[in-house]
Tab-separated table of C-alpha atoms in Angstrom:
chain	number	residue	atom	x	y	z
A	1	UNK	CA	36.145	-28.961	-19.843
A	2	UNK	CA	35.547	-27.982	-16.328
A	3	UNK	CA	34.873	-25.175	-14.163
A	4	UNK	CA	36.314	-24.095	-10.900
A	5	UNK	CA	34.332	-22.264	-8.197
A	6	UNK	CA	35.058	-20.030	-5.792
A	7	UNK	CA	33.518	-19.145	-2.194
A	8	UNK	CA	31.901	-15.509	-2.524
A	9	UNK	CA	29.218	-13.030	-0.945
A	10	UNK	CA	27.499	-10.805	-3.307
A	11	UNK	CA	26.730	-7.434	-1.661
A	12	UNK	CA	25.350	-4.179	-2.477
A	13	UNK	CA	27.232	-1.328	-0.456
A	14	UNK	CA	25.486	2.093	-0.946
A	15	UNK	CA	24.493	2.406	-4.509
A	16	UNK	CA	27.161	-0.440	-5.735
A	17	UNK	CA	27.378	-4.331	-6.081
A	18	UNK	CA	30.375	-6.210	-6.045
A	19	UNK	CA	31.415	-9.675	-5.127
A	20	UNK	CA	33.432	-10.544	-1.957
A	21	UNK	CA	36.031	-12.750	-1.770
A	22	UNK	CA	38.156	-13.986	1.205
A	23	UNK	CA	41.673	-13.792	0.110
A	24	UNK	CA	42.584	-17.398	1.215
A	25	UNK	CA	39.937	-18.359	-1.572
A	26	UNK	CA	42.053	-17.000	-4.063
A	27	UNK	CA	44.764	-18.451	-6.113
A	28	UNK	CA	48.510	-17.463	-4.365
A	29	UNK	CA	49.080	-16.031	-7.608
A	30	UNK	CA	47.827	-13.159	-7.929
A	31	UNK	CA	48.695	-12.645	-11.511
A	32	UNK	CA	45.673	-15.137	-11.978
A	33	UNK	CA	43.137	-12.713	-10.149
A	34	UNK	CA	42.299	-10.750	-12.923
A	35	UNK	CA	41.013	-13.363	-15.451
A	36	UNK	CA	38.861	-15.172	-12.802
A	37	UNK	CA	37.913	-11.294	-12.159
A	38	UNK	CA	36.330	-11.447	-15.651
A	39	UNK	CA	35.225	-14.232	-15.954
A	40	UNK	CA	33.131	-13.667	-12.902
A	41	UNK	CA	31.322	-10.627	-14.028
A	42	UNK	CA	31.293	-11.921	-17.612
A	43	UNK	CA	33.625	-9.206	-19.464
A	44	UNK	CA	34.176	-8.466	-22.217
A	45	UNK	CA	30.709	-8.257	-23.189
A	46	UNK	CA	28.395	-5.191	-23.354
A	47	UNK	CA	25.603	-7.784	-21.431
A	48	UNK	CA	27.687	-9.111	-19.174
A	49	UNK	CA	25.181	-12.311	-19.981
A	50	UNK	CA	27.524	-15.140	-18.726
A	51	UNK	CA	28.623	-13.379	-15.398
A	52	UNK	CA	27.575	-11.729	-12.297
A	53	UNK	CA	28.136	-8.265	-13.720
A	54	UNK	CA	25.430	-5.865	-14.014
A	55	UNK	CA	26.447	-4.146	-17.147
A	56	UNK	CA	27.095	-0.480	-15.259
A	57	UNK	CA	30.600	0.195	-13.646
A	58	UNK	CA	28.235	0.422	-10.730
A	59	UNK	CA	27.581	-3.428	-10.904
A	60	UNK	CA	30.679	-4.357	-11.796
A	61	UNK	CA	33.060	-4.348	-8.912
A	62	UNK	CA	34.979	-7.201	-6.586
A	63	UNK	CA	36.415	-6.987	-3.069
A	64	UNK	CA	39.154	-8.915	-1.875
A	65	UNK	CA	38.912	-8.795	1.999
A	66	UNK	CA	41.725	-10.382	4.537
A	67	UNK	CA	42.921	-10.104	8.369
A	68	UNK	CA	44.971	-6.629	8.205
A	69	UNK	CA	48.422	-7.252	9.363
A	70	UNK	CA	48.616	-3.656	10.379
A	71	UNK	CA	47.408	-2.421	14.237
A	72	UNK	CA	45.465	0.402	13.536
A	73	UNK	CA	42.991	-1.763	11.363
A	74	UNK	CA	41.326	-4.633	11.213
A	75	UNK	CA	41.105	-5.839	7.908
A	76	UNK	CA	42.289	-5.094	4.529
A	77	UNK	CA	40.169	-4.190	1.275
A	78	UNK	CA	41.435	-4.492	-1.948
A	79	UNK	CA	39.148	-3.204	-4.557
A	80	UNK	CA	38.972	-4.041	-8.243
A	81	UNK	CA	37.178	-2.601	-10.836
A	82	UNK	CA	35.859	-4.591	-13.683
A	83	UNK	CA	35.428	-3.035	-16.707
A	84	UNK	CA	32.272	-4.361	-18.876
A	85	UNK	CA	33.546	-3.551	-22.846
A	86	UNK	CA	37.412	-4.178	-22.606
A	87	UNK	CA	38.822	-7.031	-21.031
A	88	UNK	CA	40.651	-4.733	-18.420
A	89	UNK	CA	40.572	-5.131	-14.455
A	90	UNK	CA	41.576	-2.063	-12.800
A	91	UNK	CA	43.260	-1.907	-9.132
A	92	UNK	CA	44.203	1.608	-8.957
A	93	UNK	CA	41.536	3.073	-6.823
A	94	UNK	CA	38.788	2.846	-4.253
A	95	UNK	CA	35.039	2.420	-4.322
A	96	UNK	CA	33.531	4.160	-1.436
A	97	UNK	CA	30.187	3.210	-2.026
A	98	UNK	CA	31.336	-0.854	-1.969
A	99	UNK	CA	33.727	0.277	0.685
A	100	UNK	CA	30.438	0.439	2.764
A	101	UNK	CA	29.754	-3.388	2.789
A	102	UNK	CA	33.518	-4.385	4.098
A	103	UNK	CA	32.385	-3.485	7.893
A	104	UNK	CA	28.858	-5.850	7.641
A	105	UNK	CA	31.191	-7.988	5.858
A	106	UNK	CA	33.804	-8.371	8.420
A	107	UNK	CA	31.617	-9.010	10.680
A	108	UNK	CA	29.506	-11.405	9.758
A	109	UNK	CA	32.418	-13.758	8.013
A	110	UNK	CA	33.928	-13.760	11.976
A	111	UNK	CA	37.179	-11.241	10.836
A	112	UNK	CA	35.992	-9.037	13.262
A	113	UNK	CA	34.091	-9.614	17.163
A	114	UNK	CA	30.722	-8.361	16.783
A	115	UNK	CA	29.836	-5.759	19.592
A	116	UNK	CA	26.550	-4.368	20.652
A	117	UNK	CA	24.882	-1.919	19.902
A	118	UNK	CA	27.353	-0.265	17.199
A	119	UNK	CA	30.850	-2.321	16.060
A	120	UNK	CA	33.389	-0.149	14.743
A	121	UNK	CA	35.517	-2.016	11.552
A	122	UNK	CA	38.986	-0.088	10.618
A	123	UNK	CA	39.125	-0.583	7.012
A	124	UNK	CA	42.631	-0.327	5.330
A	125	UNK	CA	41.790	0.231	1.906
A	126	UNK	CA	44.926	-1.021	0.129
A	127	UNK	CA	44.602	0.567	-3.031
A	128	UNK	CA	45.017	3.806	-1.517
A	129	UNK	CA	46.560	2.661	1.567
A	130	UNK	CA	43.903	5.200	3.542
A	131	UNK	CA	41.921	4.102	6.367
A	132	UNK	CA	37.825	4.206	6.254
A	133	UNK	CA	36.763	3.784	9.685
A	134	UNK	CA	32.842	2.590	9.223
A	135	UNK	CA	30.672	2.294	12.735
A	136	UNK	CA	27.916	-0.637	11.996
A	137	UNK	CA	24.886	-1.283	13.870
A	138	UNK	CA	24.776	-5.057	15.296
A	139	UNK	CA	22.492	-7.217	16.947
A	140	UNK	CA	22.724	-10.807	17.799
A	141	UNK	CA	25.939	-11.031	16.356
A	142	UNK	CA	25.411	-9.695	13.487
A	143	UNK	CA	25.525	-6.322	11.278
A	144	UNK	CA	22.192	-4.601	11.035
A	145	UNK	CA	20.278	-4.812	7.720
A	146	UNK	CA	16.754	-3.361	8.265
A	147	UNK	CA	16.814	-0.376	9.636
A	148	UNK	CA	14.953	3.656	8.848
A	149	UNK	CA	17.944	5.228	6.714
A	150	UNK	CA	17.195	5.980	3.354
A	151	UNK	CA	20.486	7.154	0.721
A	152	UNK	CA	19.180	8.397	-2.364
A	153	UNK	CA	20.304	5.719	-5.524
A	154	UNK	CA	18.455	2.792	-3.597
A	155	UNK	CA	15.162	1.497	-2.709
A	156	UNK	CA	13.622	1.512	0.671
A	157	UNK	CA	15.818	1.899	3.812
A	158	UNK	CA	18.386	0.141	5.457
A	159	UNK	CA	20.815	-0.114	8.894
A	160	UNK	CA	22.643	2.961	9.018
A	161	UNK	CA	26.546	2.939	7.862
A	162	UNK	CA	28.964	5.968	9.448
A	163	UNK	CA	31.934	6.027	6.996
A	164	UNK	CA	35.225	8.141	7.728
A	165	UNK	CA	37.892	8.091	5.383
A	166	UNK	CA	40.270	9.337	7.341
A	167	UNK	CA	43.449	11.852	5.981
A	168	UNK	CA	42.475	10.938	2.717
A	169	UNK	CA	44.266	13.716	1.084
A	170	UNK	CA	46.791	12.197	-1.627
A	171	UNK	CA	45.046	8.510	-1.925
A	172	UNK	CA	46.948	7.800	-4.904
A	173	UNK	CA	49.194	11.149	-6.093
A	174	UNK	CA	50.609	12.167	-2.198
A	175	UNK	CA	49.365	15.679	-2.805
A	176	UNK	CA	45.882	17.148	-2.505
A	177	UNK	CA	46.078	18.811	-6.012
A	178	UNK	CA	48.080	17.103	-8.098
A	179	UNK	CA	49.339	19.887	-10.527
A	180	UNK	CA	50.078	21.820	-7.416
A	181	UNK	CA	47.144	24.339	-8.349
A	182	UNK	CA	43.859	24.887	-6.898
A	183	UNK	CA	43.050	25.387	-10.796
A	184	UNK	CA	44.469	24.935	-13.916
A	185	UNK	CA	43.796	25.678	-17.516
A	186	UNK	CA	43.693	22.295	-19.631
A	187	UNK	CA	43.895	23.048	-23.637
A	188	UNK	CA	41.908	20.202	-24.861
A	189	UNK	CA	42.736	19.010	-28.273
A	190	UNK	CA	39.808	19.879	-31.006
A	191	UNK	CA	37.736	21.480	-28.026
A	192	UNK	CA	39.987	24.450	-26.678
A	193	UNK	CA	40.995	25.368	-23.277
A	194	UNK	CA	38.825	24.799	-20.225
A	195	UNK	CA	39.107	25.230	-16.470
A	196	UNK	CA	39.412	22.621	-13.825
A	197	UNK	CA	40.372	21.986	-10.272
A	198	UNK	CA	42.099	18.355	-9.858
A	199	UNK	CA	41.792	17.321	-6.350
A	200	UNK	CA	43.126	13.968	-4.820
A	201	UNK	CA	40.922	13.264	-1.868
A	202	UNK	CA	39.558	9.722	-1.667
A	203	UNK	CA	40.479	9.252	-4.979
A	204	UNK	CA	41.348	11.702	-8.075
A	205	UNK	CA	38.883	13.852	-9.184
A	206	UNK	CA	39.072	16.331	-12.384
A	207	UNK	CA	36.198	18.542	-11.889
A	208	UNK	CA	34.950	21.553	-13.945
A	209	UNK	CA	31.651	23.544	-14.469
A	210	UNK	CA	28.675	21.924	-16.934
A	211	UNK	CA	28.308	25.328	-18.652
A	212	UNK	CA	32.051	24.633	-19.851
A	213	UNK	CA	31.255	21.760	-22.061
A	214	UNK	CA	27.569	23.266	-23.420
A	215	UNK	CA	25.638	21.262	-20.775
A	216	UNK	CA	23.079	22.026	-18.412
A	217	UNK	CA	24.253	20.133	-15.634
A	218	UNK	CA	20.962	18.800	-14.879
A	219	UNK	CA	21.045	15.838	-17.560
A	220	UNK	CA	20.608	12.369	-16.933
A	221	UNK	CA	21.691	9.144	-18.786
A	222	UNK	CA	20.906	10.663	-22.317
A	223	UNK	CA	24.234	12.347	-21.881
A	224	UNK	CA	25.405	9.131	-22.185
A	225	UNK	CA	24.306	9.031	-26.403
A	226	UNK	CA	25.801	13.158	-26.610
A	227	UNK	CA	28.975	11.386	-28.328
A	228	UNK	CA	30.532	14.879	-28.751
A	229	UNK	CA	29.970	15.827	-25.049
A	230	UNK	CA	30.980	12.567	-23.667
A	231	UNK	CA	34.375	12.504	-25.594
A	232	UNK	CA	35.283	16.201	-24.797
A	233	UNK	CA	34.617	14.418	-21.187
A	234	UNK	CA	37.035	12.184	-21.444
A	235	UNK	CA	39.517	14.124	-23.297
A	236	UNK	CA	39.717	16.315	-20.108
A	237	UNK	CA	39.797	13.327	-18.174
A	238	UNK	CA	42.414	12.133	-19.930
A	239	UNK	CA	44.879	14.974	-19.612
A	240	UNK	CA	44.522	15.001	-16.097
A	241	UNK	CA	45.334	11.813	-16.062
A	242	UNK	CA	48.417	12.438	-18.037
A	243	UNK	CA	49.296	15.261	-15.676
A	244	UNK	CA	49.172	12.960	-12.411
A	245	UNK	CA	51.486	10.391	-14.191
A	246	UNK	CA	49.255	7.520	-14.793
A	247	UNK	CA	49.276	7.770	-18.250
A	248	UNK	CA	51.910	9.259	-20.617
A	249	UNK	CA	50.476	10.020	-23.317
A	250	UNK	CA	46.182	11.349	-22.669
A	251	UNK	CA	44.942	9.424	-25.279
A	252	UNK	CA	46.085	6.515	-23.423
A	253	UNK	CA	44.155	6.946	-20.386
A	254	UNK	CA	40.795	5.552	-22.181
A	255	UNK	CA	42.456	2.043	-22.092
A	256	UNK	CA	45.037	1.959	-19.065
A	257	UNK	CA	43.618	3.971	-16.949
A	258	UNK	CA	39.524	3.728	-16.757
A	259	UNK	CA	39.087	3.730	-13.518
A	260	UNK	CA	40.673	7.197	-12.559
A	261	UNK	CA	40.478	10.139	-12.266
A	262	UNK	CA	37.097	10.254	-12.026
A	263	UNK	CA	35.070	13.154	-13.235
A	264	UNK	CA	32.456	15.626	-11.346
A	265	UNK	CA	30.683	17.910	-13.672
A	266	UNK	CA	29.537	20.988	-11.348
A	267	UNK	CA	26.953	23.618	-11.515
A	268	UNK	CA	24.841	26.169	-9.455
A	269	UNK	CA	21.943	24.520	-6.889
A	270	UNK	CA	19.489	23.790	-9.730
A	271	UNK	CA	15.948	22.333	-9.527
A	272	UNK	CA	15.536	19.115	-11.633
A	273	UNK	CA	13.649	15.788	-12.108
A	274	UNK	CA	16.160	12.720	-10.896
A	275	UNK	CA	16.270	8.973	-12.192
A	276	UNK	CA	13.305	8.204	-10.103
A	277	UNK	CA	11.007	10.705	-11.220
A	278	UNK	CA	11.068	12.812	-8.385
A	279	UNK	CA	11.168	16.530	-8.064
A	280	UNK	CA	14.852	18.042	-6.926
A	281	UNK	CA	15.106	21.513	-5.207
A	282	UNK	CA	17.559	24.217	-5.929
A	283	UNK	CA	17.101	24.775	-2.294
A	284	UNK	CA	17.988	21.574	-1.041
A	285	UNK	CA	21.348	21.410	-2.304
A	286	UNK	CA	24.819	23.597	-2.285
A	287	UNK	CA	26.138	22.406	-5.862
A	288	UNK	CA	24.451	20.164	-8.381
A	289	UNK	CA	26.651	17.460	-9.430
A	290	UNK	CA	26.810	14.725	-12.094
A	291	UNK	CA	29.679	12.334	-11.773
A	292	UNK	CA	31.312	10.116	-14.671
A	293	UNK	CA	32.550	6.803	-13.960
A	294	UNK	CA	34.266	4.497	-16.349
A	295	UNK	CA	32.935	6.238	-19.282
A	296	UNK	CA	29.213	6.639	-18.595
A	297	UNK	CA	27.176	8.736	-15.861
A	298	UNK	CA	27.389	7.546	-12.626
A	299	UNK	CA	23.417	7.401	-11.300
A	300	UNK	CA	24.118	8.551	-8.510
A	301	UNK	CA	27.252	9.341	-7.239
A	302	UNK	CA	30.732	7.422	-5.692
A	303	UNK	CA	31.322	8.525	-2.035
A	304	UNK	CA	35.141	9.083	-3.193
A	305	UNK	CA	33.649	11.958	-5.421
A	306	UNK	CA	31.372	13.115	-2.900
A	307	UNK	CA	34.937	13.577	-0.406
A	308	UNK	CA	36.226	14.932	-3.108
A	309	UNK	CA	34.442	17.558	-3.899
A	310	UNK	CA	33.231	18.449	-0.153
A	311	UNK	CA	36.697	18.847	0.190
A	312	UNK	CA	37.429	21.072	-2.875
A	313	UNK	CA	34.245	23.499	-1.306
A	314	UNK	CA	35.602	24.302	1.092
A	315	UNK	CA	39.436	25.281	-0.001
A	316	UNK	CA	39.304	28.716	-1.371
A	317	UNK	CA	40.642	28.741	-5.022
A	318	UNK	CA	38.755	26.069	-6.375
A	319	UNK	CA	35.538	26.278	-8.595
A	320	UNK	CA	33.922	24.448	-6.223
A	321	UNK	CA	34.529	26.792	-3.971
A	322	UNK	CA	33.592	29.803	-5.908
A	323	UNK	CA	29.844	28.003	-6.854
A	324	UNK	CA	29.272	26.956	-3.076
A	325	UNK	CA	30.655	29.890	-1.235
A	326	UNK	CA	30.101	27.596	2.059
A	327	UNK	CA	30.405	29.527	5.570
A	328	UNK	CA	33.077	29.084	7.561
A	329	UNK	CA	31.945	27.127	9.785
A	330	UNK	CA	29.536	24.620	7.587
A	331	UNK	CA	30.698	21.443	7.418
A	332	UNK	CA	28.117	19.725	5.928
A	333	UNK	CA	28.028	19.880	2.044
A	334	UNK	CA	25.141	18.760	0.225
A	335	UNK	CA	24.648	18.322	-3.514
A	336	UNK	CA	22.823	17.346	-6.082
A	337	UNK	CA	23.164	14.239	-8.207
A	338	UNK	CA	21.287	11.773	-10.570
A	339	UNK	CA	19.215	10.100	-7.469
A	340	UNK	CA	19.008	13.306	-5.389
A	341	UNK	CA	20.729	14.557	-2.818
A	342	UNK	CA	23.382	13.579	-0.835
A	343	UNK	CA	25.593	14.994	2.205
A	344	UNK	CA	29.376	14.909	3.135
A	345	UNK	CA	30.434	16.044	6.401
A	346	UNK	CA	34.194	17.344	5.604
A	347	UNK	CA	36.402	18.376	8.618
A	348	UNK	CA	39.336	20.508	7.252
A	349	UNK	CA	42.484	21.894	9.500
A	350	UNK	CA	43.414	24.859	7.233
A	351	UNK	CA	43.651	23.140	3.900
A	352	UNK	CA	44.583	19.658	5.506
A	353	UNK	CA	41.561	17.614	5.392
A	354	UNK	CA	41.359	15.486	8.490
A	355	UNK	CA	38.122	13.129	7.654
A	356	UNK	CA	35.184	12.871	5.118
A	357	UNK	CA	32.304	11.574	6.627
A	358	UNK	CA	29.469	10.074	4.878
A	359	UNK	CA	26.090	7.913	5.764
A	360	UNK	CA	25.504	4.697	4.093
A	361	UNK	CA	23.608	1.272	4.147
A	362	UNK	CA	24.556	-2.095	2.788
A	363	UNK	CA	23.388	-5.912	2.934
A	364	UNK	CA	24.100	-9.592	1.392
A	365	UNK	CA	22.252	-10.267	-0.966
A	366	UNK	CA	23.443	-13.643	-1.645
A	367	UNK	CA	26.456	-16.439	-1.179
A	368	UNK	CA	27.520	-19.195	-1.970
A	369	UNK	CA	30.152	-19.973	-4.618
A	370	UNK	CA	30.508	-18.743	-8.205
A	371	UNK	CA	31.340	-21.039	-11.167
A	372	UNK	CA	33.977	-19.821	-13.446
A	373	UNK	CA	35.246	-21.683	-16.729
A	374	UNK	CA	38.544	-23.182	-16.530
C-alpha cells in the first residue's frame, strides 16, 4: 500500500489553523476532496493522532486557494471545515479567522504582486460568494510576520491584518435575518420557549442571552461537560437551522449541518477571568460573548461571529441591541470572549450593513507536502 502526497502550507490565521492547498494540487474531481480532507487532519478520531488536525474545530480547517476568475478579486478561497468525531467535511460557510492567512498566502505563493509598504488581496470567499478585502503589510516581497499587534486567543504579536468583509449581509440565506424578524420566539423541545435574534452577516448566527439557558455567561470550557446546557445549545441551534432551510427536520442539523449556524451566547459587560488567566473588565467591553462552534466553545471567538453580532448591535430590535444600547454614532463594538476582548468596526447604511472590519495577524508555520494513505 502506498500513500500519495500533496503540496500544502500550514498556517495559523487569527486564532485558527488550517492547511492550504493550491487548487491545481488537487484531484479534478472534486468529489475526491473530502476524503483526502480527512485523511489529512486524521478524522474520525477524537485525537486526530494520524493527521494534521488539532482536535478543536479551531485546528481543524483547510483552504483551497486559486487565481479568481472574477475582476473585482484576486483570488478565490474555498473553505472547508473538518469535523474531528464524524467523518463529515463541511463547505457551507466561512472561517474569518483562517480567512486572515489567504492575503499572506497569496502573496507569498506569487498569486498576487507584492507591493510596498501595505498590499491589498481581494478575497472572494466562495462559500459565501462575499468579498473580504484584507490590507497586508510587506517587505522584501513578502507579507509581514513580526510585527507589535497583539489579538487576544494568541501568543505574542504579529504583522497587522485589516480585514473587510464587505456587504456581507445574506452570506448564505440572501437576507440579513433569516425568519424575517429581528427576534423570534423558538419553542425548544423538552426545554420550552426561548428568545433569539438570527442574523446572517458573515455567516449565520443564532444568538440569545446566557441567563436564558441558566448560565452565567462568563464560563469557560467546563461548559463543554454541562451535557444538559450544551444540548439545549444545540437544540436551539438546530431549529434555526431548520428555519433557514438547511436542514428539514432540527434534529438533523447535528449531523448535516455542523458547521452552521453558529451560536453567540450574550450577556451584560461582565468582569471575568479568561483562558489565560488574566483579569477581564466589565468596563472594557460592550457585551460579553461566548461563541459555540461545531459543538464545543469556541476559545475565543470566529471573526464571522464577531460581524455578526457587531452588526446585530447596532439594528434596533435585536437583543443585542437592547444589552449594548451603542450610540449612534459608535462604530466600534467591543466584547468580551474566552481570550478577552476583541473589536469590530461595523459601518451600517440604515439597516444595510456596508463592511465589518476587523484586525488580525497570521503566519506559515510550515510547508511542504502532506502524506495521505491511498
Amino acid at each position: 500500500m502506498y500513500m500519495k502526497k500533496y503540496p500544502c502550507v500550514y498556517m495559523r490565521g487569527g486564532t485558527s489553523k488550517g492547511i492550504f492547498f493550491h487548487e491545481k494540487d488537487l484531484p479534478e474531481d472534486k468529489t475526491l476532496w473530502d476524503e483526502i480532507f480527512l485523511k489529512v487532519m486524521g478524522t474520525p478520531d477524537v485525537k486526530q493522532i494520524d493527521g494534521m488536525g488539532g482536535t478543536v474545530s479551531s485546528t481543524s480547517k483547510i483552504a483551497v486557494i486559486s487565481p479568481s476568475s472574477r475582476e473585482d478579486a484576486d483570488v478565490d478561497y474555498n473553505f472547508f471545515q473538518v469535523d474531528i468525531v464524524i467523518p463529515r467535511v463541511d463547505n457551507s460557510s466561512n472561517c474569518g479567522n483562517l480567512s486572515s492567512a489567504v492575503g499572506p498566502f497569496a502573496i507569498d505563493e506569487g498569486l498576487v504582486q507584492a507591493v510596498e509598504p501595505i498590499t491589498v488581496v481581494r478575497v472572494l470567499n466562495t462559500n459565501t460568494n462575499k468579498i473580504i478585502e484584507e490590507h497586508v503589510r510587506v517587505k522584501d516581497g513578502r507579507a509581514m510576520v513580526h510585527g507589535d499587534e497583539e489579538i487576544k486567543g494568541v501568543p505574542g504579536t504579529g504583522s497587522r491584518i485589516d480585514m473587510y468583509f464587505e456587504k456581507p449581509a445574506g452570506s448564505k440565506t440572501g437576507k440579513l435575518f433569516p425568519t424575517g424578524n429581528k427576534k423570534d420566539i423558538f419553542d425548544v423541545p423538552n426545554y420550552g420557549s426561548i428568545e433569539v435574534t438570527f442574523i446572517d452577516c458573515a455567516n449565520p448566527v443564532v444568538c440569545f442571552r446566557a441567563e436564558d439557558i441558566g448560565i452565567q455567561g462568563t464560563e469557560l470550557v467546563e461548559l463543554n461537560n454541562n451535557k444538559d446546557v450544551m444540548e439545549h445549545i444545540e437544540r436551539i441551534r438546530g431549529m434555526a437551522a431548520e428555519r433557514a432551510g438547511f436542514v428539514e427536520n432540527w434534529e438533523d442539523a447535528r449531523k448535516t449541518s455542523t458547521s452552521i449556524p453558529k451560536v453567540a451566547i450574550i450577556s451584560k459587560p461582565q468582569d471575568y477571568v479568561d483562558m489565560d488567566g488574566n483579569e477581564v473588565k466589565a468596563e472594557d467591553m460592550d457585551m460579553c460573548v461566548r461563541a459555540i462552534s461545531v459543538g464545543k466553545l469556541h476559545k475565543a471567538c470566529p471573526m464571522t461571529v464577531a460581524v455578526a453580532i457587531g452588526s446585530a448591535s447596532k439594528i434596533e430590535g435585536t437583543i443585542i441591541n437592547d444589552i449594548v444600547k451603542p450610540d449612534k454614532d459608535q462604530d466600534i463594538i467591543a466584547f468580551g470572549h474566552a481570550s478577552g476582548v476583541t473589536k469590530v468596526d461595523v459601518k451600517l447604511d440604515g439597516e444595510e450593513v456596508i463592511k465589518g472590519g476587523v484586525t488580525r495577524t497570521a503566519r506559515r508555520i510550515m510547508d511542504g507536502y502532506v502524506y495521505v494513505r491511498d
